[in-house]
């Protein structure tokens, strides 16, 4: 079939696969403005040799590799180790989901230059999520992973020296001991991997917390200089807020503060779905329930 890809969406897909090596046929829809005919367009790319299909998985064909090399796009030779392919498909799933996001940029682990003597291949992270300019080293734990693998992720984060913000995506059905995921970092967000949560992740740094505080308290509160809380009156109020996701580090800092200061208490602002989970660790805290969605800036302008 004599065909040359000129469509920007098809070229974007080819460039993506050149880096990520594999993509699920179902994830290819994220590259097209309409889902109605994208499978026909993929079939055309397969028939013309730009893509190869192995069941529900796509990779570059000979014409695709030639196209990428001719135009000087980034290219990673395909890894044919069958044990490694599920990891690559997991990485491309996250990358493809956010490929058109205005708030999120995902860099796969294969494109992150190693900063340590340990090779990237021996590390467990799947990549780096840049959300509104804040970088999160990102891990993924699927439901077919055992506790040994989960602990290997814990050890991996423990030895991480360069990233102070961590996201751990967890497939539904996985049970974690969240107390194992405290390392003295800025944030460690444990996020159940659902469609709703992936949408919400784009806005974790776009929440108008000053409005939340203003609508929750009559007394004047100021941004806190303490690590264990976000707002304070420097007397009796020590307020910490949570978005939709459980932050192990913030819970741990609050817990330590309350254990040392028996005569003090803390306020927690969070959505209803987080309250019971946080309350297990902070049973005596005062809780204010909010609808976080109401305080999200869907369009956030970054200056720099």
PDB file of N, CA, C and O in Angstrom, residues 43-121:
ATOM      1  N   UNK A  43      -5.100   0.839  11.070  1.00  0.00           N
ATOM      2  CA  UNK A  43      -5.038  -0.242  10.076  1.00  0.00           C
ATOM      3  C   UNK A  43      -4.303   0.221   8.824  1.00  0.00           C
ATOM      4  O   UNK A  43      -3.492  -0.532   8.253  1.00  0.00           O
ATOM      5  N   UNK A  44      -4.546   1.431   8.404  1.00  0.00           N
ATOM      6  CA  UNK A  44      -3.852   1.973   7.229  1.00  0.00           C
ATOM      7  C   UNK A  44      -2.346   2.077   7.477  1.00  0.00           C
ATOM      8  O   UNK A  44      -1.536   1.754   6.604  1.00  0.00           O
ATOM      9  N   UNK A  45      -1.951   2.497   8.679  1.00  0.00           N
ATOM     10  CA  UNK A  45      -0.528   2.587   9.018  1.00  0.00           C
ATOM     11  C   UNK A  45       0.117   1.201   9.093  1.00  0.00           C
ATOM     12  O   UNK A  45       1.286   1.025   8.728  1.00  0.00           O
ATOM     13  N   UNK A  46      -0.648   0.216   9.553  1.00  0.00           N
ATOM     14  CA  UNK A  46      -0.142  -1.158   9.604  1.00  0.00           C
ATOM     15  C   UNK A  46       0.021  -1.714   8.194  1.00  0.00           C
ATOM     16  O   UNK A  46       1.054  -2.305   7.844  1.00  0.00           O
ATOM     17  N   UNK A  47      -0.994  -1.533   7.372  1.00  0.00           N
ATOM     18  CA  UNK A  47      -0.966  -2.071   6.011  1.00  0.00           C
ATOM     19  C   UNK A  47       0.143  -1.438   5.157  1.00  0.00           C
ATOM     20  O   UNK A  47       0.677  -2.076   4.252  1.00  0.00           O
ATOM     21  N   UNK A  48       0.504  -0.188   5.484  1.00  0.00           N
ATOM     22  CA  UNK A  48       1.555   0.489   4.723  1.00  0.00           C
ATOM     23  C   UNK A  48       2.939   0.305   5.337  1.00  0.00           C
ATOM     24  O   UNK A  48       3.916   0.858   4.839  1.00  0.00           O
ATOM     25  N   UNK A  49       3.029  -0.466   6.423  1.00  0.00           N
ATOM     26  CA  UNK A  49       4.332  -0.816   6.991  1.00  0.00           C
ATOM     27  C   UNK A  49       4.889   0.161   8.010  1.00  0.00           C
ATOM     28  O   UNK A  49       6.008  -0.029   8.496  1.00  0.00           O
ATOM     29  N   UNK A  50       4.121   1.178   8.355  1.00  0.00           N
ATOM     30  CA  UNK A  50       4.612   2.140   9.340  1.00  0.00           C
ATOM     31  C   UNK A  50       4.449   1.617  10.766  1.00  0.00           C
ATOM     32  O   UNK A  50       5.205   1.986  11.665  1.00  0.00           O
ATOM     33  N   UNK A  51       3.467   0.758  10.941  1.00  0.00           N
ATOM     34  CA  UNK A  51       3.258   0.121  12.239  1.00  0.00           C
ATOM     35  C   UNK A  51       3.182  -1.390  12.058  1.00  0.00           C
ATOM     36  O   UNK A  51       2.828  -1.890  10.985  1.00  0.00           O
ATOM     37  N   UNK A  52       3.523  -2.106  13.132  1.00  0.00           N
ATOM     38  CA  UNK A  52       3.313  -3.550  13.201  1.00  0.00           C
ATOM     39  C   UNK A  52       2.369  -3.811  14.362  1.00  0.00           C
ATOM     40  O   UNK A  52       2.443  -3.152  15.391  1.00  0.00           O
ATOM     41  N   UNK A  53       1.482  -4.782  14.167  1.00  0.00           N
ATOM     42  CA  UNK A  53       0.535  -5.107  15.219  1.00  0.00           C
ATOM     43  C   UNK A  53       0.744  -6.546  15.662  1.00  0.00           C
ATOM     44  O   UNK A  53       0.850  -7.459  14.843  1.00  0.00           O
ATOM     45  N   UNK A  54       0.846  -6.723  16.979  1.00  0.00           N
ATOM     46  CA  UNK A  54       0.908  -8.059  17.553  1.00  0.00           C
ATOM     47  C   UNK A  54      -0.249  -8.170  18.537  1.00  0.00           C
ATOM     48  O   UNK A  54      -0.174  -7.676  19.657  1.00  0.00           O
ATOM     49  N   UNK A  55      -1.340  -8.757  18.066  1.00  0.00           N
ATOM     50  CA  UNK A  55      -2.583  -8.806  18.840  1.00  0.00           C
ATOM     51  C   UNK A  55      -3.040  -7.388  19.172  1.00  0.00           C
ATOM     52  O   UNK A  55      -3.370  -6.630  18.291  1.00  0.00           O
ATOM     53  N   UNK A  56      -3.006  -7.006  20.439  1.00  0.00           N
ATOM     54  CA  UNK A  56      -3.496  -5.679  20.819  1.00  0.00           C
ATOM     55  C   UNK A  56      -2.353  -4.702  21.091  1.00  0.00           C
ATOM     56  O   UNK A  56      -2.549  -3.665  21.736  1.00  0.00           O
ATOM     57  N   UNK A  57      -1.176  -5.018  20.591  1.00  0.00           N
ATOM     58  CA  UNK A  57       0.001  -4.179  20.819  1.00  0.00           C
ATOM     59  C   UNK A  57       0.551  -3.658  19.500  1.00  0.00           C
ATOM     60  O   UNK A  57       0.631  -4.400  18.518  1.00  0.00           O
ATOM     61  N   UNK A  58       0.936  -2.373  19.480  1.00  0.00           N
ATOM     62  CA  UNK A  58       1.509  -1.760  18.289  1.00  0.00           C
ATOM     63  C   UNK A  58       2.971  -1.407  18.523  1.00  0.00           C
ATOM     64  O   UNK A  58       3.362  -1.041  19.639  1.00  0.00           O
ATOM     65  N   UNK A  59       3.777  -1.508  17.470  1.00  0.00           N
ATOM     66  CA  UNK A  59       5.175  -1.075  17.477  1.00  0.00           C
ATOM     67  C   UNK A  59       5.492  -0.551  16.089  1.00  0.00           C
ATOM     68  O   UNK A  59       4.683  -0.678  15.160  1.00  0.00           O
ATOM     69  N   UNK A  60       6.647   0.047  15.901  1.00  0.00           N
ATOM     70  CA  UNK A  60       7.004   0.562  14.585  1.00  0.00           C
ATOM     71  C   UNK A  60       7.311  -0.565  13.612  1.00  0.00           C
ATOM     72  O   UNK A  60       7.967  -1.549  13.973  1.00  0.00           O
ATOM     73  N   UNK A  61       6.837  -0.410  12.374  1.00  0.00           N
ATOM     74  CA  UNK A  61       7.225  -1.311  11.302  1.00  0.00           C
ATOM     75  C   UNK A  61       8.467  -0.765  10.608  1.00  0.00           C
ATOM     76  O   UNK A  61       9.007   0.288  10.983  1.00  0.00           O
ATOM     77  N   UNK A  62       8.914  -1.441   9.564  1.00  0.00           N
ATOM     78  CA  UNK A  62      10.129  -1.017   8.858  1.00  0.00           C
ATOM     79  C   UNK A  62       9.986   0.385   8.275  1.00  0.00           C
ATOM     80  O   UNK A  62      10.908   1.207   8.352  1.00  0.00           O
ATOM     81  N   UNK A  63       8.847   0.680   7.678  1.00  0.00           N
ATOM     82  CA  UNK A  63       8.638   2.005   7.114  1.00  0.00           C
ATOM     83  C   UNK A  63       8.577   3.071   8.212  1.00  0.00           C
ATOM     84  O   UNK A  63       9.045   4.201   8.028  1.00  0.00           O
ATOM     85  N   UNK A  64       8.026   2.686   9.357  1.00  0.00           N
ATOM     86  CA  UNK A  64       7.955   3.610  10.483  1.00  0.00           C
ATOM     87  C   UNK A  64       9.331   3.954  11.021  1.00  0.00           C
ATOM     88  O   UNK A  64       9.631   5.116  11.313  1.00  0.00           O
ATOM     89  N   UNK A  65      10.178   2.936  11.152  1.00  0.00           N
ATOM     90  CA  UNK A  65      11.551   3.165  11.624  1.00  0.00           C
ATOM     91  C   UNK A  65      12.305   4.043  10.637  1.00  0.00           C
ATOM     92  O   UNK A  65      13.014   4.979  11.024  1.00  0.00           O
ATOM     93  N   UNK A  66      12.139   3.761   9.351  1.00  0.00           N
ATOM     94  CA  UNK A  66      12.792   4.567   8.317  1.00  0.00           C
ATOM     95  C   UNK A  66      12.308   6.020   8.371  1.00  0.00           C
ATOM     96  O   UNK A  66      13.112   6.958   8.260  1.00  0.00           O
ATOM     97  N   UNK A  67      11.005   6.204   8.556  1.00  0.00           N
ATOM     98  CA  UNK A  67      10.422   7.543   8.640  1.00  0.00           C
ATOM     99  C   UNK A  67      11.029   8.313   9.815  1.00  0.00           C
ATOM    100  O   UNK A  67      11.442   9.468   9.683  1.00  0.00           O
ATOM    101  N   UNK A  68      11.089   7.674  10.985  1.00  0.00           N
ATOM    102  CA  UNK A  68      11.608   8.324  12.190  1.00  0.00           C
ATOM    103  C   UNK A  68      13.079   8.691  12.020  1.00  0.00           C
ATOM    104  O   UNK A  68      13.502   9.810  12.355  1.00  0.00           O
ATOM    105  N   UNK A  69      13.865   7.781  11.484  1.00  0.00           N
ATOM    106  CA  UNK A  69      15.296   8.033  11.321  1.00  0.00           C
ATOM    107  C   UNK A  69      15.547   9.099  10.249  1.00  0.00           C
ATOM    108  O   UNK A  69      16.446   9.940  10.396  1.00  0.00           O
ATOM    109  N   UNK A  70      14.763   9.067   9.173  1.00  0.00           N
ATOM    110  CA  UNK A  70      14.940  10.040   8.085  1.00  0.00           C
ATOM    111  C   UNK A  70      14.737  11.466   8.583  1.00  0.00           C
ATOM    112  O   UNK A  70      15.482  12.386   8.204  1.00  0.00           O
ATOM    113  N   UNK A  71      13.752  11.659   9.458  1.00  0.00           N
ATOM    114  CA  UNK A  71      13.444  12.999   9.938  1.00  0.00           C
ATOM    115  C   UNK A  71      14.143  13.338  11.258  1.00  0.00           C
ATOM    116  O   UNK A  71      13.923  14.405  11.828  1.00  0.00           O
ATOM    117  N   UNK A  72      14.987  12.427  11.745  1.00  0.00           N
ATOM    118  CA  UNK A  72      15.814  12.713  12.918  1.00  0.00           C
ATOM    119  C   UNK A  72      15.079  12.776  14.236  1.00  0.00           C
ATOM    120  O   UNK A  72      15.533  13.436  15.177  1.00  0.00           O
ATOM    121  N   UNK A  73      13.956  12.075  14.336  1.00  0.00           N
ATOM    122  CA  UNK A  73      13.219  12.062  15.593  1.00  0.00           C
ATOM    123  C   UNK A  73      13.882  11.104  16.576  1.00  0.00           C
ATOM    124  O   UNK A  73      14.606  10.181  16.181  1.00  0.00           O
ATOM    125  N   UNK A  74      13.607  11.313  17.873  1.00  0.00           N
ATOM    126  CA  UNK A  74      14.170  10.441  18.905  1.00  0.00           C
ATOM    127  C   UNK A  74      13.684   9.007  18.689  1.00  0.00           C
ATOM    128  O   UNK A  74      12.508   8.766  18.413  1.00  0.00           O
ATOM    129  N   UNK A  75      14.620   8.063  18.832  1.00  0.00           N
ATOM    130  CA  UNK A  75      14.273   6.668  18.545  1.00  0.00           C
ATOM    131  C   UNK A  75      14.976   5.751  19.537  1.00  0.00           C
ATOM    132  O   UNK A  75      16.185   5.871  19.772  1.00  0.00           O
ATOM    133  N   UNK A  76      14.224   4.840  20.119  1.00  0.00           N
ATOM    134  CA  UNK A  76      14.774   3.802  20.992  1.00  0.00           C
ATOM    135  C   UNK A  76      14.530   2.437  20.352  1.00  0.00           C
ATOM    136  O   UNK A  76      13.372   2.089  20.091  1.00  0.00           O
ATOM    137  N   UNK A  77      15.598   1.703  20.048  1.00  0.00           N
ATOM    138  CA  UNK A  77      15.416   0.360  19.468  1.00  0.00           C
ATOM    139  C   UNK A  77      14.512  -0.489  20.345  1.00  0.00           C
ATOM    140  O   UNK A  77      14.557  -0.409  21.573  1.00  0.00           O
ATOM    141  N   UNK A  78      13.704  -1.304  19.739  1.00  0.00           N
ATOM    142  CA  UNK A  78      12.691  -2.057  20.469  1.00  0.00           C
ATOM    143  C   UNK A  78      13.313  -3.127  21.362  1.00  0.00           C
ATOM    144  O   UNK A  78      14.276  -3.799  20.999  1.00  0.00           O
ATOM    145  N   UNK A  79      12.787  -3.234  22.569  1.00  0.00           N
ATOM    146  CA  UNK A  79      13.209  -4.252  23.518  1.00  0.00           C
ATOM    147  C   UNK A  79      12.289  -5.465  23.332  1.00  0.00           C
ATOM    148  O   UNK A  79      11.084  -5.377  23.544  1.00  0.00           O
ATOM    149  N   UNK A  80      12.846  -6.587  22.943  1.00  0.00           N
ATOM    150  CA  UNK A  80      12.032  -7.771  22.644  1.00  0.00           C
ATOM    151  C   UNK A  80      11.968  -8.768  23.806  1.00  0.00           C
ATOM    152  O   UNK A  80      11.465  -9.877  23.648  1.00  0.00           O
ATOM    153  N   UNK A  81      12.474  -8.372  24.963  1.00  0.00           N
ATOM    154  CA  UNK A  81      12.395  -9.213  26.153  1.00  0.00           C
ATOM    155  C   UNK A  81      10.937  -9.273  26.617  1.00  0.00           C
ATOM    156  O   UNK A  81      10.370  -8.278  27.065  1.00  0.00           O
ATOM    157  N   UNK A  82      10.315 -10.433  26.467  1.00  0.00           N
ATOM    158  CA  UNK A  82       8.880 -10.556  26.758  1.00  0.00           C
ATOM    159  C   UNK A  82       8.546 -10.216  28.210  1.00  0.00           C
ATOM    160  O   UNK A  82       7.431  -9.764  28.499  1.00  0.00           O
ATOM    161  N   UNK A  83       9.490 -10.421  29.121  1.00  0.00           N
ATOM    162  CA  UNK A  83       9.239 -10.105  30.528  1.00  0.00           C
ATOM    163  C   UNK A  83       9.197  -8.597  30.766  1.00  0.00           C
ATOM    164  O   UNK A  83       8.611  -8.138  31.746  1.00  0.00           O
ATOM    165  N   UNK A  84       9.817  -7.824  29.862  1.00  0.00           N
ATOM    166  CA  UNK A  84       9.924  -6.381  30.039  1.00  0.00           C
ATOM    167  C   UNK A  84       8.790  -5.624  29.345  1.00  0.00           C
ATOM    168  O   UNK A  84       8.510  -4.483  29.669  1.00  0.00           O
ATOM    169  N   UNK A  85       8.123  -6.301  28.396  1.00  0.00           N
ATOM    170  CA  UNK A  85       7.086  -5.634  27.602  1.00  0.00           C
ATOM    171  C   UNK A  85       5.925  -5.117  28.455  1.00  0.00           C
ATOM    172  O   UNK A  85       5.454  -3.990  28.225  1.00  0.00           O
ATOM    173  N   UNK A  86       5.410  -5.870  29.448  1.00  0.00           N
ATOM    174  CA  UNK A  86       4.316  -5.318  30.266  1.00  0.00           C
ATOM    175  C   UNK A  86       4.691  -4.001  30.948  1.00  0.00           C
ATOM    176  O   UNK A  86       3.854  -3.103  31.066  1.00  0.00           O
ATOM    177  N   UNK A  87       5.944  -3.879  31.379  1.00  0.00           N
ATOM    178  CA  UNK A  87       6.390  -2.617  31.987  1.00  0.00           C
ATOM    179  C   UNK A  87       6.368  -1.491  30.955  1.00  0.00           C
ATOM    180  O   UNK A  87       5.906  -0.386  31.247  1.00  0.00           O
ATOM    181  N   UNK A  88       6.849  -1.768  29.736  1.00  0.00           N
ATOM    182  CA  UNK A  88       6.850  -0.751  28.690  1.00  0.00           C
ATOM    183  C   UNK A  88       5.433  -0.347  28.314  1.00  0.00           C
ATOM    184  O   UNK A  88       5.167   0.834  28.042  1.00  0.00           O
ATOM    185  N   UNK A  89       4.513  -1.290  28.300  1.00  0.00           N
ATOM    186  CA  UNK A  89       3.116  -0.977  27.997  1.00  0.00           C
ATOM    187  C   UNK A  89       2.484  -0.139  29.114  1.00  0.00           C
ATOM    188  O   UNK A  89       1.669   0.745  28.848  1.00  0.00           O
ATOM    189  N   UNK A  90       2.864  -0.412  30.354  1.00  0.00           N
ATOM    190  CA  UNK A  90       2.391   0.391  31.481  1.00  0.00           C
ATOM    191  C   UNK A  90       2.877   1.826  31.347  1.00  0.00           C
ATOM    192  O   UNK A  90       2.112   2.785  31.528  1.00  0.00           O
ATOM    193  N   UNK A  91       4.155   1.987  31.002  1.00  0.00           N
ATOM    194  CA  UNK A  91       4.740   3.319  30.846  1.00  0.00           C
ATOM    195  C   UNK A  91       4.066   4.071  29.699  1.00  0.00           C
ATOM    196  O   UNK A  91       3.720   5.249  29.822  1.00  0.00           O
ATOM    197  N   UNK A  92       3.864   3.387  28.569  1.00  0.00           N
ATOM    198  CA  UNK A  92       3.251   4.064  27.422  1.00  0.00           C
ATOM    199  C   UNK A  92       1.786   4.382  27.682  1.00  0.00           C
ATOM    200  O   UNK A  92       1.244   5.346  27.141  1.00  0.00           O
ATOM    201  N   UNK A  93       1.137   3.590  28.534  1.00  0.00           N
ATOM    202  CA  UNK A  93      -0.257   3.877  28.896  1.00  0.00           C
ATOM    203  C   UNK A  93      -0.356   5.219  29.612  1.00  0.00           C
ATOM    204  O   UNK A  93      -1.226   6.039  29.303  1.00  0.00           O
ATOM    205  N   UNK A  94       0.543   5.457  30.562  1.00  0.00           N
ATOM    206  CA  UNK A  94       0.544   6.734  31.277  1.00  0.00           C
ATOM    207  C   UNK A  94       0.937   7.873  30.334  1.00  0.00           C
ATOM    208  O   UNK A  94       0.305   8.929  30.298  1.00  0.00           O
ATOM    209  N   UNK A  95       1.987   7.638  29.539  1.00  0.00           N
ATOM    210  CA  UNK A  95       2.455   8.667  28.618  1.00  0.00           C
ATOM    211  C   UNK A  95       1.416   9.051  27.579  1.00  0.00           C
ATOM    212  O   UNK A  95       1.240  10.238  27.261  1.00  0.00           O
ATOM    213  N   UNK A  96       0.725   8.065  27.029  1.00  0.00           N
ATOM    214  CA  UNK A  96      -0.285   8.352  26.004  1.00  0.00           C
ATOM    215  C   UNK A  96      -1.480   9.090  26.598  1.00  0.00           C
ATOM    216  O   UNK A  96      -2.053   9.980  25.960  1.00  0.00           O
ATOM    217  N   UNK A  97      -1.854   8.749  27.832  1.00  0.00           N
ATOM    218  CA  UNK A  97      -3.000   9.401  28.464  1.00  0.00           C
ATOM    219  C   UNK A  97      -2.778  10.906  28.591  1.00  0.00           C
ATOM    220  O   UNK A  97      -3.692  11.707  28.375  1.00  0.00           O
ATOM    221  N   UNK A  98      -1.557  11.298  28.932  1.00  0.00           N
ATOM    222  CA  UNK A  98      -1.265  12.717  29.168  1.00  0.00           C
ATOM    223  C   UNK A  98      -0.602  13.412  27.983  1.00  0.00           C
ATOM    224  O   UNK A  98      -0.157  14.551  28.121  1.00  0.00           O
ATOM    225  N   UNK A  99      -0.561  12.767  26.836  1.00  0.00           N
ATOM    226  CA  UNK A  99       0.213  13.348  25.733  1.00  0.00           C
ATOM    227  C   UNK A  99      -0.370  14.663  25.222  1.00  0.00           C
ATOM    228  O   UNK A  99       0.350  15.483  24.663  1.00  0.00           O
ATOM    229  N   UNK A 100      -1.662  14.896  25.431  1.00  0.00           N
ATOM    230  CA  UNK A 100      -2.283  16.148  24.985  1.00  0.00           C
ATOM    231  C   UNK A 100      -2.621  17.082  26.137  1.00  0.00           C
ATOM    232  O   UNK A 100      -3.201  18.144  25.929  1.00  0.00           O
ATOM    233  N   UNK A 101      -2.249  16.728  27.351  1.00  0.00           N
ATOM    234  CA  UNK A 101      -2.590  17.535  28.514  1.00  0.00           C
ATOM    235  C   UNK A 101      -1.810  18.849  28.523  1.00  0.00           C
ATOM    236  O   UNK A 101      -0.616  18.880  28.234  1.00  0.00           O
ATOM    237  N   UNK A 102      -2.496  19.926  28.864  1.00  0.00           N
ATOM    238  CA  UNK A 102      -1.839  21.225  28.989  1.00  0.00           C
ATOM    239  C   UNK A 102      -1.129  21.375  30.325  1.00  0.00           C
ATOM    240  O   UNK A 102      -0.218  22.188  30.471  1.00  0.00           O
ATOM    241  N   UNK A 103      -1.546  20.602  31.310  1.00  0.00           N
ATOM    242  CA  UNK A 103      -0.990  20.729  32.659  1.00  0.00           C
ATOM    243  C   UNK A 103       0.106  19.726  32.972  1.00  0.00           C
ATOM    244  O   UNK A 103       0.901  19.941  33.887  1.00  0.00           O
ATOM    245  N   UNK A 104       0.133  18.617  32.228  1.00  0.00           N
ATOM    246  CA  UNK A 104       1.013  17.508  32.581  1.00  0.00           C
ATOM    247  C   UNK A 104       1.942  17.149  31.431  1.00  0.00           C
ATOM    248  O   UNK A 104       1.517  17.035  30.280  1.00  0.00           O
ATOM    249  N   UNK A 105       3.209  16.972  31.775  1.00  0.00           N
ATOM    250  CA  UNK A 105       4.177  16.433  30.831  1.00  0.00           C
ATOM    251  C   UNK A 105       4.788  15.190  31.465  1.00  0.00           C
ATOM    252  O   UNK A 105       5.257  15.230  32.606  1.00  0.00           O
ATOM    253  N   UNK A 106       4.769  14.081  30.730  1.00  0.00           N
ATOM    254  CA  UNK A 106       5.324  12.826  31.246  1.00  0.00           C
ATOM    255  C   UNK A 106       6.601  12.473  30.496  1.00  0.00           C
ATOM    256  O   UNK A 106       6.626  12.456  29.267  1.00  0.00           O
ATOM    257  N   UNK A 107       7.658  12.215  31.258  1.00  0.00           N
ATOM    258  CA  UNK A 107       8.924  11.757  30.676  1.00  0.00           C
ATOM    259  C   UNK A 107       9.145  10.319  31.109  1.00  0.00           C
ATOM    260  O   UNK A 107       9.258  10.042  32.309  1.00  0.00           O
ATOM    261  N   UNK A 108       9.183   9.368  30.173  1.00  0.00           N
ATOM    262  CA  UNK A 108       9.342   7.961  30.555  1.00  0.00           C
ATOM    263  C   UNK A 108      10.729   7.692  31.125  1.00  0.00           C
ATOM    264  O   UNK A 108      11.689   8.405  30.827  1.00  0.00           O
ATOM    265  N   UNK A 109      10.825   6.656  31.933  1.00  0.00           N
ATOM    266  CA  UNK A 109      12.097   6.324  32.583  1.00  0.00           C
ATOM    267  C   UNK A 109      13.202   6.086  31.573  1.00  0.00           C
ATOM    268  O   UNK A 109      14.368   6.409  31.825  1.00  0.00           O
ATOM    269  N   UNK A 110      12.850   5.568  30.406  1.00  0.00           N
ATOM    270  CA  UNK A 110      13.860   5.265  29.394  1.00  0.00           C
ATOM    271  C   UNK A 110      14.517   6.540  28.858  1.00  0.00           C
ATOM    272  O   UNK A 110      15.616   6.503  28.302  1.00  0.00           O
ATOM    273  N   UNK A 111      13.847   7.683  29.028  1.00  0.00           N
ATOM    274  CA  UNK A 111      14.382   8.955  28.538  1.00  0.00           C
ATOM    275  C   UNK A 111      15.038   9.787  29.637  1.00  0.00           C
ATOM    276  O   UNK A 111      15.508  10.888  29.387  1.00  0.00           O
ATOM    277  N   UNK A 112      15.050   9.251  30.872  1.00  0.00           N
ATOM    278  CA  UNK A 112      15.663   9.973  31.987  1.00  0.00           C
ATOM    279  C   UNK A 112      17.110   9.528  32.124  1.00  0.00           C
ATOM    280  O   UNK A 112      17.397   8.347  32.339  1.00  0.00           O
ATOM    281  N   UNK A 113      18.019  10.468  31.976  1.00  0.00           N
ATOM    282  CA  UNK A 113      19.431  10.146  32.121  1.00  0.00           C
ATOM    283  C   UNK A 113      19.713   9.800  33.573  1.00  0.00           C
ATOM    284  O   UNK A 113      19.302  10.489  34.494  1.00  0.00           O
ATOM    285  N   UNK A 114      20.481   8.735  33.769  1.00  0.00           N
ATOM    286  CA  UNK A 114      20.763   8.268  35.114  1.00  0.00           C
ATOM    287  C   UNK A 114      21.652   9.255  35.859  1.00  0.00           C
ATOM    288  O   UNK A 114      22.637   9.739  35.328  1.00  0.00           O
ATOM    289  N   UNK A 115      21.287   9.523  37.103  1.00  0.00           N
ATOM    290  CA  UNK A 115      22.054  10.454  37.924  1.00  0.00           C
ATOM    291  C   UNK A 115      22.936   9.697  38.926  1.00  0.00           C
ATOM    292  O   UNK A 115      23.679  10.303  39.679  1.00  0.00           O
ATOM    293  N   UNK A 116      22.810   8.380  38.960  1.00  0.00           N
ATOM    294  CA  UNK A 116      23.543   7.597  39.935  1.00  0.00           C
ATOM    295  C   UNK A 116      24.334   6.506  39.215  1.00  0.00           C
ATOM    296  O   UNK A 116      24.234   6.309  38.023  1.00  0.00           O
ATOM    297  N   UNK A 117      25.116   5.775  40.002  1.00  0.00           N
ATOM    298  CA  UNK A 117      25.868   4.664  39.427  1.00  0.00           C
ATOM    299  C   UNK A 117      24.944   3.490  39.116  1.00  0.00           C
ATOM    300  O   UNK A 117      25.229   2.676  38.259  1.00  0.00           O
ATOM    301  N   UNK A 118      23.812   3.429  39.838  1.00  0.00           N
ATOM    302  CA  UNK A 118      22.833   2.383  39.561  1.00  0.00           C
ATOM    303  C   UNK A 118      22.156   2.701  38.232  1.00  0.00           C
ATOM    304  O   UNK A 118      21.765   3.822  37.983  1.00  0.00           O
ATOM    305  N   UNK A 119      21.992   1.743  37.371  1.00  0.00           N
ATOM    306  CA  UNK A 119      21.391   2.003  36.063  1.00  0.00           C
ATOM    307  C   UNK A 119      19.895   2.191  36.197  1.00  0.00           C
ATOM    308  O   UNK A 119      19.247   1.683  37.114  1.00  0.00           O
ATOM    309  N   UNK A 120      19.323   2.938  35.271  1.00  0.00           N
ATOM    310  CA  UNK A 120      17.884   3.181  35.278  1.00  0.00           C
ATOM    311  C   UNK A 120      17.113   1.869  35.198  1.00  0.00           C
ATOM    312  O   UNK A 120      16.053   1.708  35.792  1.00  0.00           O
ATOM    313  N   UNK A 121      17.633   0.916  34.453  1.00  0.00           N
ATOM    314  CA  UNK A 121      16.923  -0.354  34.279  1.00  0.00           C
ATOM    315  C   UNK A 121      16.721  -1.077  35.605  1.00  0.00           C
ATOM    316  O   UNK A 121      15.812  -1.881  35.750  1.00  0.00           O
TER     317      UNK A 121
END
